Amino acid sequence: MPFIANTDEQRRAMLATVGVSSLDDLFADIPPAYRLAGLNLPEGLSESEAYDRLHELSRRNAVQLVCFLGGGFYDHFIPAAVDAIASRSEFYTAYTPYQPEASQGTLQAIFEYQSAICRLTGLEVANASLYDGGTALYEAAMMALRITGRNKILLDSGVNPIYRNMLHGYTRNLSIEFSEIETAHGQSDRARIAAALDTETAAIILQNPNFFGAVDDFSDIVELAHARGCLALVSAYPIALGLLKCPGRMGADIVTGEGQSLGLPLSFGGPYLGFMATRRQHVRRMPGRLVGLTEDRLGRRSFVLALQAREQHIRREKATSNICTNEALCALRAVTYLALLGKQGLAEVAALCARKAEYAKTRLGAIPGVAVKKSAPTFNEFTLELPRDAGEVVSRLIDKGFAAGFPLGRYYRGMENYLLVAVTEKRTREEIGRFAEALESVL
Amino acid sequence: MSALIFEKSAPGRRGYTLPKPTAAEQACRLRIPARYFADAPPELPEVSELDVVRHFTNLSHRNFCVDGQFYPLGSCTMKYNPKINEHVAALDGFSSLHPLLPQLRGGGMLTQGALEVLYQTERWLCEICGMDAFSLQPMAGAHGELTGIMLIAAYHRAQGHRKTKVLVPDSAHGTNPSSAAIAGYEVVSIPSGADGEMDFARFEAALGDDVAAVMLTCPNTAGLFNPRIHELADRVHAHDALLYYDGANLNALLGRCRPGDLGFDVMHLNLHKTFSTPHGGGGPGAGPVGVKARLIPFLPTSVIIKRQDGTLALEYDRAQSIGYVAPFYGNFAIIVRAYTYLLMLGREGLRKVSANAVLNANYVQARLRAHYDLPYDRRCMHECVFSAARQAAQGVHALDIAKALIDRGLHPPTVYFPLIVKEALMIEPTETESKEDLDRFIDAMIEIAAQAERDPASFADLPRTTPVSRVDERKAARDMRFTA
């Protein structure tokens, strides 16, 4: 039997100590009518058989496609050192660091992660991480409702449609009023926002770069929001923060985002990493774990989970959130990645992504019938207008070896001919060239 | 003292190399106006690759972990995490797979292997739990609870029921009342009786037509199986309420009995407890939700279906669904690990898990009962709960006992939980520990009990063998320093 150490002889000795004659006797509290004779499951496999099965399943997935698919989840390169650190079982087989003396490694790594997220977002306090970018945005919205005591939320339609769906799903049982604000020319529509922002509004939720890839400076919107006592929430793409003005500088009150691009594999949707940062004055309203700096009895620098009184295991039904865990191992990956890249490296990766995207725009935009959608400036993702249905084009390009991008018609009515194309530092000039040829050939 | 990675920074030092852009790419001007740019890049450390590797490797030495120490945290099921699980989750065919691929036309066919892992895991979890369907989307146990309560709310709404309350015993995990409250319900806490079970009379008194659900952990957090569970389920159903199963303790019941057969309607599991995926220092985990047939229409978007031709597909168009709870299909790489574990254990292996987990806990209970107070002197399931009340009377509290164990290189049990036990020590050894390791822990606990009698003052400066001694939590709360 795999993973069980005791021998039959040891089991007999232990049963004698317990004072029962068989293993089945240990389950005497289960009423006989509900006791199970057995499960209808296959027989167990050996390790090599299990490996073969998984290996075969892994080969039935098309990971060989050249990836121009983004939509908030990107094919960035992961340095080997990130995997090496995250593979240390001292980190991955530990529990939540409730016992600080036995968990300084995890605690310090999270403290450094919190610090890196603050520096990235330009805010003062970051939590130890949340499940993903979408749940982080939902938690930020709930936090804004608690802080303002108001009930209405404005949602820019440039926010990832998956996250907007999640926000609506989570709040269906609560009486929260959502208004979606359509973008104008792919960018946040100042006039519509100004008209909708009132003194009943708890928060406006924005995204930078937005789902169409457009970059923005929300300073004016934030100012307007603050003038009406409303908080500004920004969902950000962390790689872009190597280059772009950070939401903290724009005045944002809560910044969240998906940390997948910081050294986490795509892994078919998870595990990912929701980051969240805010102003110091809101720290007690923030959900999730928080590691604080302190000292031990001898005055040595130490780390410990702080402000736990906000959390469910103490506050129960009055907690700021029901969240019990964070994504500690993913946060470890992120802080390792950010440390490896460093100040210059992150800026360079960001610039390289943006430059390659501009190159892809010139190549793809030159194809007859294809137009780069005229909009605000973009970072590493942009929208192409095709002469026919983008979903169909994408399907044909799969046969030619490309994950060509995301057809916007899936989430935006009237945009059936539009394709969202993402370019990361991994895409070579040659791949971009072949992609342009393939696209031209299927139109 | 452990320097921060930021303190190891030297201007101009690099830990990363990038491909050089080609001349054609270089020639492309960034068409982003200056006002959108940061004045300077974020102040990340400037360190070499060796700096980073050495820094985090040294940090790793400052952790206890299952691979290094006995780790009997009650309710957390810190069993061994098989290495094969890590290995297969990292296979390129899984780890490089973009989650939006199946949303492209014809894209489902590009991910049949991944969908098979999800589909098969769902089917097996249904069989293990006696449920009719599972959604693997929730990304943690508490997330599963919230999803479960949202499903219950959607069900009652569709039935035209007006229900406002959720009943939770006072022994429950804190996430239960918290999840119910966040989903919009009023939480009613039901006290436990002298036997460690929810007080039946007070439960019946609180149960009315305004109750949407009753949330139970079984075996409960005192490690006890409620022999009246089916009777309780009948009462709940008589009021059109649903019974929710917190699966944190399912390790006790694997292959022995099934929550679905006991009358539970909705449940969550913790793949990182029962199904051996690592805890990661506090995540990522996975908290799949199982339901009986009448709740299937409300399951989160999307749902995996098997077509007539045997291929798998994702269904998004579901009128009564509660919508998206995760961006995609759950914590896939965690689910791959659990699937591999199930594949290796099979039907017999799972029954051995519960048998050995329950034996190990009862063995610890039997050997420690003379040395610590046993608040509920009954057969336990996968964990046993003692009280350090006797030691506390000498001035040695549960926390001191925890620190004394840490000093001896053993991870302590969960302390001060469940809340219904004063000075609680909640011990869950799991099935993967050997008798030798259990004996080492038990002997340490016995010595500690003797030390508490003999020299209670000696606990104050424990632990001494760890990188830091007892830390000042109040200072952390007062100073509120959360960043470098």
Short mmCIF file of N, CA, C and O in Angstrom, two decimals, chain B residues 305-376:
data_model
loop_
_atom_site.label_atom_id
_atom_site.label_comp_id
_atom_site.label_asym_id
_atom_site.label_seq_id
_atom_site.Cartn_x
_atom_site.Cartn_y
_atom_site.Cartn_z
N ILE B 305 -19.06 18.30 -19.89
CA ILE B 305 -20.02 17.28 -20.33
C ILE B 305 -19.33 16.30 -21.28
O ILE B 305 -18.36 16.65 -21.95
N LYS B 306 -19.86 15.09 -21.29
CA LYS B 306 -19.35 14.08 -22.22
C LYS B 306 -20.33 13.98 -23.37
O LYS B 306 -21.52 13.76 -23.16
N ARG B 307 -19.83 14.17 -24.59
CA ARG B 307 -20.70 14.10 -25.75
C ARG B 307 -20.95 12.65 -26.15
O ARG B 307 -20.26 11.74 -25.68
N GLN B 308 -21.90 12.46 -27.05
CA GLN B 308 -22.24 11.11 -27.54
C GLN B 308 -21.02 10.38 -28.10
O GLN B 308 -20.87 9.18 -27.91
N ASP B 309 -20.14 11.13 -28.74
CA ASP B 309 -18.98 10.48 -29.37
C ASP B 309 -17.83 10.25 -28.37
O ASP B 309 -16.74 9.83 -28.75
N GLY B 310 -18.11 10.52 -27.10
CA GLY B 310 -17.10 10.25 -26.08
C GLY B 310 -16.15 11.40 -25.82
O GLY B 310 -15.36 11.35 -24.88
N THR B 311 -16.20 12.46 -26.65
CA THR B 311 -15.31 13.60 -26.39
C THR B 311 -15.91 14.47 -25.29
O THR B 311 -17.11 14.43 -25.01
N LEU B 312 -15.04 15.26 -24.67
CA LEU B 312 -15.46 16.11 -23.56
C LEU B 312 -15.57 17.55 -24.03
O LEU B 312 -14.83 17.99 -24.90
N ALA B 313 -16.50 18.27 -23.42
CA ALA B 313 -16.69 19.67 -23.80
C ALA B 313 -17.12 20.46 -22.58
O ALA B 313 -17.55 19.90 -21.56
N LEU B 314 -16.97 21.78 -22.68
CA LEU B 314 -17.38 22.67 -21.59
C LEU B 314 -18.70 23.32 -21.98
O LEU B 314 -18.83 23.85 -23.08
N GLU B 315 -19.66 23.28 -21.08
CA GLU B 315 -20.96 23.88 -21.35
C GLU B 315 -21.06 25.19 -20.58
O GLU B 315 -20.87 25.22 -19.36
N TYR B 316 -21.33 26.27 -21.31
CA TYR B 316 -21.40 27.59 -20.68
C TYR B 316 -22.83 28.11 -20.57
O TYR B 316 -23.11 28.96 -19.73
N ASP B 317 -23.70 27.61 -21.43
CA ASP B 317 -25.03 28.20 -21.52
C ASP B 317 -25.98 27.48 -20.58
O ASP B 317 -26.61 26.50 -20.94
N ARG B 318 -26.03 27.94 -19.35
CA ARG B 318 -26.84 27.27 -18.33
C ARG B 318 -27.65 28.33 -17.60
O ARG B 318 -27.11 29.07 -16.78
N ALA B 319 -28.94 28.34 -17.87
CA ALA B 319 -29.81 29.44 -17.43
C ALA B 319 -29.81 29.64 -15.92
O ALA B 319 -29.84 30.77 -15.43
N GLN B 320 -29.75 28.56 -15.14
CA GLN B 320 -29.92 28.71 -13.68
C GLN B 320 -28.60 28.73 -12.92
O GLN B 320 -28.59 28.79 -11.69
N SER B 321 -27.47 28.69 -13.65
CA SER B 321 -26.17 28.65 -12.99
C SER B 321 -25.93 29.87 -12.12
O SER B 321 -26.36 30.98 -12.44
N ILE B 322 -25.21 29.66 -11.01
CA ILE B 322 -24.82 30.81 -10.17
C ILE B 322 -23.75 31.64 -10.85
O ILE B 322 -23.38 32.70 -10.37
N GLY B 323 -23.23 31.20 -11.98
CA GLY B 323 -22.25 31.98 -12.74
C GLY B 323 -20.82 31.57 -12.43
O GLY B 323 -20.57 30.45 -12.01
N TYR B 324 -19.91 32.52 -12.64
CA TYR B 324 -18.48 32.23 -12.50
C TYR B 324 -18.04 32.38 -11.04
O TYR B 324 -18.22 33.44 -10.47
N VAL B 325 -17.44 31.36 -10.46
CA VAL B 325 -16.80 31.56 -9.15
C VAL B 325 -15.27 31.57 -9.29
O VAL B 325 -14.56 32.00 -8.39
N ALA B 326 -14.78 31.06 -10.40
CA ALA B 326 -13.34 31.08 -10.69
C ALA B 326 -13.19 31.55 -12.13
O ALA B 326 -14.14 31.48 -12.91
N PRO B 327 -12.01 32.05 -12.50
CA PRO B 327 -11.88 32.50 -13.88
C PRO B 327 -12.04 31.35 -14.87
O PRO B 327 -12.52 31.53 -15.97
N PHE B 328 -11.62 30.13 -14.46
CA PHE B 328 -11.66 29.00 -15.39
C PHE B 328 -12.22 27.74 -14.73
O PHE B 328 -13.37 27.73 -14.35
N TYR B 329 -11.39 26.73 -14.57
CA TYR B 329 -11.89 25.39 -14.21
C TYR B 329 -11.40 24.96 -12.84
O TYR B 329 -11.40 23.79 -12.52
N GLY B 330 -10.95 25.93 -12.04
CA GLY B 330 -10.40 25.62 -10.72
C GLY B 330 -8.88 25.57 -10.77
O GLY B 330 -8.27 25.88 -11.80
N ASN B 331 -8.29 25.19 -9.64
CA ASN B 331 -6.83 25.12 -9.55
C ASN B 331 -6.35 23.83 -10.21
O ASN B 331 -6.04 22.84 -9.55
N PHE B 332 -6.27 23.88 -11.53
CA PHE B 332 -6.04 22.68 -12.33
C PHE B 332 -4.82 21.88 -11.88
O PHE B 332 -4.89 20.66 -11.73
N ALA B 333 -3.70 22.56 -11.66
CA ALA B 333 -2.47 21.81 -11.31
C ALA B 333 -2.62 21.10 -9.96
O ALA B 333 -1.94 20.10 -9.71
N ILE B 334 -3.48 21.60 -9.11
CA ILE B 334 -3.76 20.92 -7.84
C ILE B 334 -4.64 19.69 -8.11
O ILE B 334 -4.43 18.62 -7.54
N ILE B 335 -5.59 19.85 -9.00
CA ILE B 335 -6.50 18.75 -9.34
C ILE B 335 -5.73 17.60 -10.01
O ILE B 335 -6.00 16.43 -9.75
N VAL B 336 -4.74 17.95 -10.83
CA VAL B 336 -3.89 16.91 -11.45
C VAL B 336 -3.22 16.06 -10.36
O VAL B 336 -3.16 14.83 -10.45
N ARG B 337 -2.75 16.72 -9.31
CA ARG B 337 -2.09 16.00 -8.21
C ARG B 337 -3.09 15.06 -7.52
O ARG B 337 -2.77 13.90 -7.24
N ALA B 338 -4.28 15.57 -7.23
CA ALA B 338 -5.28 14.74 -6.53
C ALA B 338 -5.71 13.57 -7.40
O ALA B 338 -5.90 12.45 -6.91
N TYR B 339 -5.83 13.82 -8.70
CA TYR B 339 -6.20 12.77 -9.63
C TYR B 339 -5.15 11.65 -9.61
O TYR B 339 -5.48 10.46 -9.57
N THR B 340 -3.89 12.05 -9.62
CA THR B 340 -2.80 11.08 -9.60
C THR B 340 -2.84 10.24 -8.32
O THR B 340 -2.65 9.02 -8.34
N TYR B 341 -3.11 10.91 -7.22
CA TYR B 341 -3.22 10.23 -5.92
C TYR B 341 -4.35 9.20 -5.96
O TYR B 341 -4.18 8.05 -5.54
N LEU B 342 -5.51 9.61 -6.47
CA LEU B 342 -6.65 8.69 -6.56
C LEU B 342 -6.33 7.50 -7.46
O LEU B 342 -6.68 6.37 -7.16
N LEU B 343 -5.64 7.81 -8.54
CA LEU B 343 -5.25 6.77 -9.49
C LEU B 343 -4.36 5.73 -8.81
O LEU B 343 -4.51 4.53 -9.03
N MET B 344 -3.44 6.19 -7.98
CA MET B 344 -2.52 5.26 -7.32
C MET B 344 -3.18 4.50 -6.18
O MET B 344 -2.87 3.34 -5.94
N LEU B 345 -4.07 5.16 -5.45
CA LEU B 345 -4.68 4.49 -4.30
C LEU B 345 -5.76 3.51 -4.72
O LEU B 345 -5.83 2.40 -4.20
N GLY B 346 -6.63 3.95 -5.63
CA GLY B 346 -7.71 3.06 -6.05
C GLY B 346 -8.66 2.73 -4.91
O GLY B 346 -8.56 3.28 -3.82
N ARG B 347 -9.59 1.80 -5.17
CA ARG B 347 -10.67 1.56 -4.21
C ARG B 347 -10.17 1.02 -2.88
O ARG B 347 -10.67 1.41 -1.82
N GLU B 348 -9.18 0.15 -2.91
CA GLU B 348 -8.70 -0.44 -1.65
C GLU B 348 -7.84 0.55 -0.87
O GLU B 348 -7.92 0.63 0.35
N GLY B 349 -7.02 1.28 -1.62
CA GLY B 349 -6.11 2.23 -0.99
C GLY B 349 -6.86 3.26 -0.17
O GLY B 349 -6.44 3.62 0.94
N LEU B 350 -7.99 3.73 -0.68
CA LEU B 350 -8.73 4.76 0.04
C LEU B 350 -9.27 4.24 1.37
O LEU B 350 -9.27 4.94 2.38
N ARG B 351 -9.72 2.97 1.37
CA ARG B 351 -10.19 2.40 2.63
C ARG B 351 -9.05 2.23 3.64
O ARG B 351 -9.26 2.35 4.84
N LYS B 352 -7.86 1.97 3.12
CA LYS B 352 -6.71 1.85 4.02
C LYS B 352 -6.32 3.20 4.61
O LYS B 352 -5.82 3.28 5.73
N VAL B 353 -6.53 4.25 3.82
CA VAL B 353 -6.24 5.60 4.33
C VAL B 353 -7.07 5.86 5.58
O VAL B 353 -6.55 6.22 6.64
N SER B 354 -8.40 5.65 5.48
CA SER B 354 -9.25 5.96 6.63
C SER B 354 -8.92 5.03 7.80
O SER B 354 -8.83 5.48 8.95
N ALA B 355 -8.70 3.74 7.51
CA ALA B 355 -8.42 2.79 8.60
C ALA B 355 -7.16 3.20 9.36
O ALA B 355 -7.15 3.25 10.60
N ASN B 356 -6.11 3.54 8.62
CA ASN B 356 -4.85 3.87 9.28
C ASN B 356 -4.88 5.26 9.93
O ASN B 356 -4.28 5.47 10.97
N ALA B 357 -5.60 6.19 9.33
CA ALA B 357 -5.72 7.52 9.92
C ALA B 357 -6.45 7.43 11.25
O ALA B 357 -6.04 8.03 12.26
N VAL B 358 -7.54 6.64 11.28
CA VAL B 358 -8.33 6.52 12.51
C VAL B 358 -7.57 5.71 13.56
O VAL B 358 -7.59 6.04 14.75
N LEU B 359 -6.86 4.69 13.11
CA LEU B 359 -6.06 3.90 14.07
C LEU B 359 -4.98 4.79 14.70
O LEU B 359 -4.80 4.77 15.92
N ASN B 360 -4.28 5.54 13.88
CA ASN B 360 -3.20 6.39 14.41
C ASN B 360 -3.73 7.38 15.44
O ASN B 360 -3.11 7.61 16.48
N ALA B 361 -4.89 7.98 15.16
CA ALA B 361 -5.46 8.96 16.09
C ALA B 361 -5.89 8.29 17.40
O ALA B 361 -5.64 8.81 18.50
N ASN B 362 -6.49 7.11 17.28
CA ASN B 362 -6.93 6.42 18.49
C ASN B 362 -5.74 5.93 19.32
O ASN B 362 -5.81 5.88 20.54
N TYR B 363 -4.67 5.59 18.63
CA TYR B 363 -3.46 5.17 19.33
C TYR B 363 -2.89 6.33 20.14
O TYR B 363 -2.52 6.18 21.31
N VAL B 364 -2.83 7.50 19.53
CA VAL B 364 -2.34 8.68 20.25
C VAL B 364 -3.27 8.97 21.44
O VAL B 364 -2.81 9.23 22.56
N GLN B 365 -4.57 8.88 21.18
CA GLN B 365 -5.54 9.13 22.26
C GLN B 365 -5.31 8.15 23.43
O GLN B 365 -5.27 8.55 24.59
N ALA B 366 -5.13 6.86 23.07
CA ALA B 366 -4.98 5.84 24.12
C ALA B 366 -3.71 6.06 24.93
O ALA B 366 -3.72 5.94 26.16
N ARG B 367 -2.65 6.43 24.27
CA ARG B 367 -1.38 6.56 25.00
C ARG B 367 -1.26 7.87 25.77
O ARG B 367 -0.47 7.96 26.70
N LEU B 368 -2.02 8.89 25.37
CA LEU B 368 -1.88 10.18 26.07
C LEU B 368 -2.97 10.42 27.11
O LEU B 368 -2.89 11.38 27.88
N ARG B 369 -3.96 9.55 27.17
CA ARG B 369 -5.13 9.84 28.02
C ARG B 369 -4.78 9.95 29.49
O ARG B 369 -5.46 10.67 30.23
N ALA B 370 -3.74 9.27 29.94
CA ALA B 370 -3.36 9.36 31.35
C ALA B 370 -2.65 10.68 31.66
O ALA B 370 -2.55 11.08 32.82
N HIS B 371 -2.20 11.37 30.64
CA HIS B 371 -1.33 12.52 30.86
C HIS B 371 -2.01 13.87 30.59
O HIS B 371 -1.54 14.90 31.04
N TYR B 372 -3.05 13.84 29.79
CA TYR B 372 -3.78 15.08 29.48
C TYR B 372 -5.27 14.81 29.66
O TYR B 372 -5.73 13.67 29.53
N ASP B 373 -6.04 15.85 29.92
CA ASP B 373 -7.49 15.69 30.08
C ASP B 373 -8.13 15.39 28.73
O ASP B 373 -7.79 16.03 27.72
N LEU B 374 -9.06 14.45 28.76
CA LEU B 374 -9.77 14.08 27.54
C LEU B 374 -11.22 14.54 27.71
O LEU B 374 -11.99 13.92 28.43
N PRO B 375 -11.58 15.65 27.09
CA PRO B 375 -12.92 16.21 27.37
C PRO B 375 -14.06 15.29 26.91
O PRO B 375 -15.10 15.27 27.55
N TYR B 376 -13.85 14.55 25.81
CA TYR B 376 -14.90 13.64 25.36
C TYR B 376 -14.28 12.26 25.30
O TYR B 376 -13.56 11.92 24.37
#
